[in-house]
């Protein structure tokens, strides 16, 4: 017996839609525009980096203006806090050629009036027809520039190379998103991971070229931090040398008991400002000799283990407009930052030498099994003199994509 007919009517297959005819001119033109804007974004990222160390607490920003044919006619970068923003410099360089053109910016143009006027309005007044930005502004006080531009009839687009632009602005973005400075841990070690010999000597593990490169890192930072162990063993100076025009960073010593920075210590020489962080129960008499040479900040002790509460320390530095912190402390302080999940970037200088004994680069990070290892993504590997410089970020950091 035949089965009963299906109660549901199966619809006939629809007629295929006619194939859309691609505009033979529009597609290549759009691809060419995208390529020009990507090139301009790369250049803007390079320009933004010129502001490292001088714009804090503001972000570093670069801008390139393209004319109506897509050719660069003006560029600029934010050079110092309180000064004109990148867009203003680029528009001034472009002049009338900016009208009808495109502004390519590493960060969404601001929409608020602070020490300078809103960049979104400056772009509108210049007659720019299109704005491409790599990173949206997460700062609620300055965000909204894209909406202002769109309301004025400007074509606005989120551009390429967002991860690269964000990486260049990591200190500022960290401060806005987390309310603390971006922590960059720097260390120098032998290939077997020793930062000093068994007798405590460490000068010099790395080459003169590598040590000069460290001054470049200091110059790009708002503050340089060491702990009591490093202060006692090395009497570090922590100032920038050999970098023309560099702004001196704040020198910070974590000295829980108030005993690691004696009278005459090099960090008290007046070359740069100095802050000494001590425990809030440290006797007042332990720090009286610092009064004329450094700011003393009293902070709570860590809830577990020796040392200070690092969250409170970073909050104190953030209130002092520190957005980028270079951690040059020894293995104990570095381990405390690692255990607290407060390391945002690592740069290691590795010398072609072996010691076999002596302090390691990192101690007390609270890691007891390989499964708990702090995994990093290598971002750069460079030869500096005879040494290797390896830079890495935690694996949860955004990965730049090729464009």
Coordinates of C-alpha atoms in Angstrom, one line a residue:
X1 CA 0.0 0.0 0.0
X2 CA 1.3 3.4 -0.9
X3 CA 2.0 5.9 2.0
X4 CA -0.5 8.8 2.4
X5 CA 0.5 12.0 0.7
X6 CA 2.6 14.4 2.7
X7 CA 0.3 17.0 4.3
X8 CA 2.9 19.7 3.8
X9 CA 3.4 21.3 0.4
X10 CA 7.1 21.5 -0.5
X11 CA 7.7 24.9 -2.1
X12 CA 9.3 25.1 -5.4
X13 CA 12.9 26.1 -5.5
X14 CA 13.1 29.8 -5.9
X15 CA 14.4 31.3 -9.1
X16 CA 18.1 32.2 -8.8
X17 CA 18.7 35.9 -8.3
X18 CA 20.3 37.6 -11.2
X19 CA 24.0 38.0 -10.5
X20 CA 24.9 41.5 -9.3
X21 CA 27.1 43.3 -11.7
X22 CA 30.2 44.6 -9.9
X23 CA 31.2 48.1 -10.8
X24 CA 34.5 47.6 -12.7
X25 CA 35.7 51.0 -11.5
X26 CA 34.4 51.2 -7.9
X27 CA 36.0 48.0 -6.5
X28 CA 39.6 48.8 -7.6
X29 CA 39.1 52.4 -6.5
X30 CA 38.0 51.3 -3.0
X31 CA 40.9 48.9 -2.7
X32 CA 43.3 51.6 -3.7
X33 CA 41.8 53.9 -1.1
X34 CA 42.1 51.3 1.6
X35 CA 45.7 50.7 0.7
X36 CA 46.5 54.4 0.9
X37 CA 44.7 54.7 4.3
X38 CA 46.6 51.7 5.6
X39 CA 49.9 53.3 4.6
X40 CA 48.8 56.6 6.2
X41 CA 47.9 54.7 9.4
X42 CA 51.3 53.1 9.6
X43 CA 52.9 56.5 9.2
X44 CA 50.6 58.0 11.8
X45 CA 51.6 55.2 14.3
X46 CA 55.3 56.1 13.6
X47 CA 54.5 59.8 14.3
X48 CA 52.6 59.0 17.5
X49 CA 55.7 57.2 18.9
X50 CA 57.6 60.5 18.8
X51 CA 55.5 61.7 21.7
X52 CA 56.4 58.9 24.1
X53 CA 57.7 60.3 27.3
X54 CA 56.4 63.8 26.7
X55 CA 52.6 63.7 26.4
X56 CA 51.6 62.0 29.7
X57 CA 49.0 62.0 31.1
X58 CA 47.6 62.4 27.6
X59 CA 47.8 59.7 24.9
X60 CA 50.3 59.6 22.1
X61 CA 48.6 60.4 18.8
X62 CA 49.7 60.7 15.2
X63 CA 47.7 62.1 12.2
X64 CA 48.2 62.1 8.4
X65 CA 46.0 64.3 6.1
X66 CA 45.4 63.1 2.5
X67 CA 44.2 65.4 -0.2
X68 CA 41.3 64.6 -2.5
X69 CA 43.6 62.4 -4.6
X70 CA 44.8 60.4 -1.7
X71 CA 48.2 61.9 -1.5
X72 CA 49.7 63.0 1.9
X73 CA 49.7 66.7 2.3
X74 CA 50.2 67.2 6.1
X75 CA 51.2 65.2 9.2
X76 CA 51.6 65.8 12.9
X77 CA 51.7 64.3 16.3
X78 CA 50.8 65.3 19.8
X79 CA 54.2 66.6 21.1
X80 CA 53.5 67.5 24.7
X81 CA 50.7 67.6 27.3
X82 CA 48.8 70.9 27.0
X83 CA 50.0 71.5 23.5
X84 CA 48.2 71.2 20.1
X85 CA 46.9 67.8 19.3
X86 CA 48.1 65.7 16.4
X87 CA 45.1 66.7 14.2
X88 CA 45.8 70.4 14.6
X89 CA 49.4 70.0 13.6
X90 CA 48.5 67.9 10.6
X91 CA 45.8 70.4 9.5
X92 CA 48.1 73.3 9.8
X93 CA 50.7 71.5 7.6
X94 CA 48.1 70.6 5.0
X95 CA 46.5 74.1 4.8
X96 CA 43.7 74.4 2.2
X97 CA 44.6 71.0 0.7
X98 CA 42.8 69.4 3.6
X99 CA 39.4 70.5 2.3
X100 CA 37.6 67.5 0.9
X101 CA 40.4 65.2 1.9
X102 CA 40.8 62.5 4.5
X103 CA 42.3 62.6 8.0
X104 CA 43.9 59.4 9.2
X105 CA 44.4 59.3 13.0
X106 CA 45.6 56.7 15.4
X107 CA 43.0 57.6 18.0
X108 CA 39.4 58.7 17.6
X109 CA 39.4 62.6 17.6
X110 CA 38.4 64.1 20.9
X111 CA 35.1 65.9 21.3
X112 CA 35.8 67.8 24.5
X113 CA 37.4 71.1 25.4
X114 CA 40.3 70.9 27.8
X115 CA 43.6 72.8 27.6
X116 CA 43.0 72.7 23.8
X117 CA 39.9 72.7 21.7
X118 CA 38.0 69.6 20.4
X119 CA 39.8 68.0 17.5
X120 CA 36.5 66.8 15.9
X121 CA 35.5 70.5 15.5
X122 CA 38.9 71.4 14.0
X123 CA 38.5 68.7 11.4
X124 CA 35.0 69.9 10.6
X125 CA 36.1 73.5 10.3
X126 CA 38.9 72.5 7.9
X127 CA 36.4 70.9 5.6
X128 CA 37.7 67.3 5.9
X129 CA 35.4 64.9 4.1
X130 CA 36.5 61.6 5.7
X131 CA 38.1 60.6 9.0
X132 CA 39.7 57.2 9.6
X133 CA 40.8 56.3 13.1
X134 CA 42.6 53.2 14.3
X135 CA 41.4 53.0 18.0
X136 CA 38.2 54.2 19.6
X137 CA 38.6 56.5 22.5
X138 CA 37.6 54.7 25.7
X139 CA 37.9 57.9 27.8
X140 CA 34.3 59.0 28.6
X141 CA 35.5 62.6 29.0
X142 CA 36.9 62.8 25.4
X143 CA 34.9 60.1 23.5
X144 CA 32.2 61.0 21.1
X145 CA 34.3 62.6 18.4
X146 CA 33.1 60.1 15.8
X147 CA 29.5 60.9 16.5
X148 CA 30.2 64.6 16.3
X149 CA 31.9 64.2 12.9
X150 CA 29.1 62.0 11.6
X151 CA 26.5 64.5 12.6
X152 CA 28.3 67.2 10.7
X153 CA 28.2 65.0 7.5
X154 CA 31.8 63.7 7.7
X155 CA 32.3 60.1 6.5
X156 CA 33.8 58.3 9.6
X157 CA 35.4 54.8 9.5
X158 CA 37.2 52.6 11.9
X159 CA 40.4 52.0 10.1
X160 CA 43.1 49.2 9.9
X161 CA 46.0 48.4 12.3
X162 CA 43.9 48.9 15.4
X163 CA 46.0 46.5 17.5
X164 CA 49.3 48.1 16.4
X165 CA 48.0 51.6 17.3
X166 CA 46.7 50.3 20.6
X167 CA 50.1 48.7 21.4
X168 CA 51.8 52.1 20.9
X169 CA 49.3 53.7 23.3
X170 CA 49.3 50.8 25.8
X171 CA 50.3 53.0 28.8
X172 CA 47.4 55.5 28.3
X173 CA 44.9 52.8 27.4
X174 CA 45.8 50.8 30.5
X175 CA 45.4 53.9 32.7
X176 CA 42.0 54.7 31.2
X177 CA 40.7 51.1 31.4
X178 CA 42.1 50.0 34.7
X179 CA 42.9 53.2 36.6
X180 CA 46.6 52.3 37.1
X181 CA 49.9 52.8 35.3
X182 CA 51.0 50.4 32.6
X183 CA 53.8 48.3 34.1
X184 CA 56.8 47.4 31.9
X185 CA 59.2 45.0 33.6
X186 CA 62.8 45.3 32.4
X187 CA 65.6 42.9 33.4
X188 CA 69.1 42.0 32.3
X189 CA 70.4 38.4 32.6
X190 CA 72.8 35.8 31.3
X191 CA 71.5 33.1 29.0
X192 CA 70.9 30.8 32.1
X193 CA 68.7 33.5 33.7
X194 CA 71.1 34.9 36.3
X195 CA 71.0 38.6 37.1
X196 CA 74.2 38.6 39.2
X197 CA 77.0 36.2 40.1
X198 CA 77.1 34.1 43.3
X199 CA 79.1 36.9 45.0
X200 CA 76.5 39.5 44.1
X201 CA 78.4 41.3 41.4
X202 CA 76.4 42.3 38.3
X203 CA 78.3 45.1 36.6
X204 CA 78.2 44.5 33.8
X205 CA 76.2 41.6 32.6
X206 CA 75.1 43.2 29.4
X207 CA 76.9 45.4 26.8
X208 CA 77.2 49.2 26.7
X209 CA 74.8 49.2 23.8
X210 CA 72.1 47.3 25.8
X211 CA 72.6 49.6 28.8
X212 CA 72.2 52.6 26.5
X213 CA 68.9 51.1 25.2
X214 CA 67.6 51.0 28.8
X215 CA 68.0 54.8 28.9
X216 CA 65.7 54.9 25.9
X217 CA 63.1 52.9 27.8
X218 CA 63.5 55.3 30.8
X219 CA 63.0 58.3 28.6
X220 CA 59.7 56.9 27.3
X221 CA 58.4 56.2 30.8
X222 CA 56.8 58.5 33.4
X223 CA 58.4 56.7 36.3
X224 CA 61.2 54.2 37.1
X225 CA 60.7 51.8 40.0
X226 CA 63.1 49.8 42.1
X227 CA 62.8 48.0 45.4
X228 CA 64.8 48.1 48.6
X229 CA 67.1 45.3 47.6
X230 CA 68.3 47.0 44.5
X231 CA 68.5 50.3 46.3
X232 CA 70.9 48.8 48.9
X233 CA 73.0 46.7 46.5
X234 CA 73.4 49.1 43.6
X235 CA 72.7 52.6 44.8
X236 CA 71.0 53.2 41.4
X237 CA 70.7 56.7 39.9
X238 CA 67.6 55.9 37.8
X239 CA 67.8 59.1 35.7
X240 CA 68.0 59.2 31.9
X241 CA 71.4 59.7 30.3
X242 CA 72.4 60.0 26.7
X243 CA 69.0 60.7 25.3
X244 CA 68.8 64.3 23.9
X245 CA 65.8 66.3 25.0
X246 CA 64.5 63.5 27.3
X247 CA 62.2 64.4 30.2
X248 CA 63.4 62.9 33.4
X249 CA 61.0 60.3 34.8
X250 CA 60.0 60.2 38.5
X251 CA 62.4 57.9 40.4
X252 CA 60.5 55.6 42.8
X253 CA 61.9 53.4 45.5
X254 CA 59.8 50.9 47.4
X255 CA 61.4 51.0 50.8
X256 CA 59.0 49.3 53.1
X257 CA 60.9 49.8 56.3
X258 CA 62.5 53.2 55.4
X259 CA 66.0 51.9 55.6
X260 CA 67.2 51.5 52.0
X261 CA 67.7 55.1 51.0
X262 CA 70.4 56.6 53.2
X263 CA 71.6 60.2 53.2
X264 CA 73.7 60.8 50.1
X265 CA 72.0 58.1 48.0
X266 CA 72.2 58.8 44.3
X267 CA 68.4 59.0 43.9
X268 CA 68.4 62.0 46.2
X269 CA 70.8 64.1 44.0
X270 CA 68.1 66.4 42.5
X271 CA 68.6 65.3 38.9
X272 CA 65.0 64.1 38.8
X273 CA 62.1 64.0 41.2
X274 CA 62.1 61.1 43.7
X275 CA 59.4 59.3 45.6
X276 CA 60.1 56.9 48.4
X277 CA 57.2 54.6 49.3
X278 CA 57.3 53.3 52.9
X279 CA 54.9 51.3 55.1
X280 CA 52.3 53.4 56.9
X281 CA 53.6 52.0 60.2
X282 CA 57.2 53.1 59.6
X283 CA 58.5 55.4 62.3
X284 CA 58.6 59.0 61.3
X285 CA 62.2 59.4 62.3
X286 CA 63.3 56.8 59.7
X287 CA 62.5 59.2 56.9
X288 CA 63.3 62.7 58.2
X289 CA 66.5 62.8 56.2
X290 CA 64.4 62.5 53.0
X291 CA 62.3 65.6 53.6
X292 CA 64.4 68.0 51.5
X293 CA 65.2 65.5 48.7
X294 CA 62.2 63.3 48.0
X295 CA 58.5 62.9 48.5
X296 CA 57.6 60.2 51.1
X297 CA 54.4 58.3 50.6
X298 CA 53.1 56.0 53.3
X299 CA 51.1 53.0 52.1
X300 CA 49.5 49.9 53.6
X301 CA 51.6 46.7 53.8
X302 CA 50.7 43.8 51.5
X303 CA 48.0 41.5 52.9
X304 CA 50.3 38.5 52.3
X305 CA 54.0 38.4 52.5
X306 CA 56.5 41.3 52.9
X307 CA 56.4 44.5 51.1
X308 CA 53.7 47.1 50.3
X309 CA 50.3 46.8 48.8
X310 CA 51.1 47.1 45.1
X311 CA 47.6 48.1 44.2
X312 CA 47.8 51.1 46.6
X313 CA 51.3 51.9 45.2
X314 CA 50.0 52.0 41.6
X315 CA 47.0 54.1 42.7
X316 CA 49.3 56.6 44.3
X317 CA 51.4 56.8 41.2
X318 CA 48.3 57.1 39.0
X319 CA 47.2 60.1 41.1
X320 CA 50.5 61.7 40.3
X321 CA 49.9 61.4 36.5
X322 CA 52.1 58.3 36.1
X323 CA 50.8 56.4 33.1
X324 CA 53.9 54.3 32.2
X325 CA 56.0 52.7 34.9
X326 CA 59.3 51.0 34.1
X327 CA 59.9 48.3 36.7
X328 CA 63.7 47.8 37.2
X329 CA 63.5 46.1 40.5
X330 CA 65.2 42.8 41.4
X331 CA 63.6 39.4 41.5
X332 CA 61.6 39.8 44.7
X333 CA 59.8 43.0 43.6
X334 CA 59.3 41.6 40.0
X335 CA 57.9 38.4 41.5
X336 CA 55.4 40.4 43.6
X337 CA 54.2 42.2 40.6
X338 CA 53.9 39.0 38.6
X339 CA 52.0 37.3 41.4
X340 CA 49.6 40.2 41.5
X341 CA 49.0 40.0 37.8
X342 CA 50.4 43.5 37.4
X343 CA 53.0 43.1 34.6
X344 CA 51.8 44.4 31.3
X345 CA 55.0 44.1 29.3
X346 CA 58.4 42.4 29.7
X347 CA 61.7 43.3 28.1
X348 CA 64.6 41.0 28.8
X349 CA 68.2 41.8 27.8
X350 CA 70.0 38.5 27.5
X351 CA 73.8 38.4 27.5
X352 CA 75.8 35.5 25.8
X353 CA 77.3 34.4 29.1
X354 CA 76.7 31.6 31.7
X355 CA 77.0 31.9 35.5
X356 CA 75.5 28.7 36.8
X357 CA 74.7 30.3 40.2
X358 CA 73.4 33.6 41.5
X359 CA 70.1 35.4 41.7
X360 CA 67.5 34.6 39.1
X361 CA 65.4 37.2 37.2
X362 CA 62.2 36.3 39.0
X363 CA 61.4 35.0 42.5
X364 CA 58.2 34.5 44.5
X365 CA 55.8 34.8 41.7
X366 CA 53.5 32.2 43.3
X367 CA 53.9 29.7 40.4
X368 CA 54.4 26.1 41.4
X369 CA 53.4 24.1 38.3
X370 CA 53.9 24.5 34.6
X371 CA 50.2 24.9 34.1
X372 CA 50.3 28.1 36.0
X373 CA 53.1 29.7 34.0
X374 CA 52.7 33.3 33.0
X375 CA 52.5 32.8 29.3
X376 CA 53.8 35.6 27.1
X377 CA 53.6 36.5 23.4
X378 CA 56.8 37.7 21.9
X379 CA 56.4 41.0 20.1
X380 CA 60.0 41.8 19.2
X381 CA 63.4 40.1 19.1
X382 CA 66.4 42.4 18.4
X383 CA 70.2 42.2 18.5
X384 CA 71.6 45.0 20.7
X385 CA 75.4 44.9 20.6
X386 CA 76.3 41.4 21.6
X387 CA 73.0 40.9 23.5
X388 CA 69.5 39.9 22.6
X389 CA 66.5 42.1 23.5
X390 CA 63.3 40.2 23.7
X391 CA 60.0 42.0 24.3
X392 CA 56.8 40.2 25.2
X393 CA 53.3 40.8 26.5
X394 CA 50.8 38.5 28.3
X395 CA 49.0 36.2 25.9
X396 CA 45.7 37.8 26.6
X397 CA 46.9 41.1 25.0
X398 CA 45.5 41.9 21.6
X399 CA 47.4 40.4 18.7
X400 CA 48.3 42.8 15.8
X401 CA 47.1 41.5 12.5
X402 CA 48.7 42.0 9.1
X403 CA 46.8 44.5 7.0

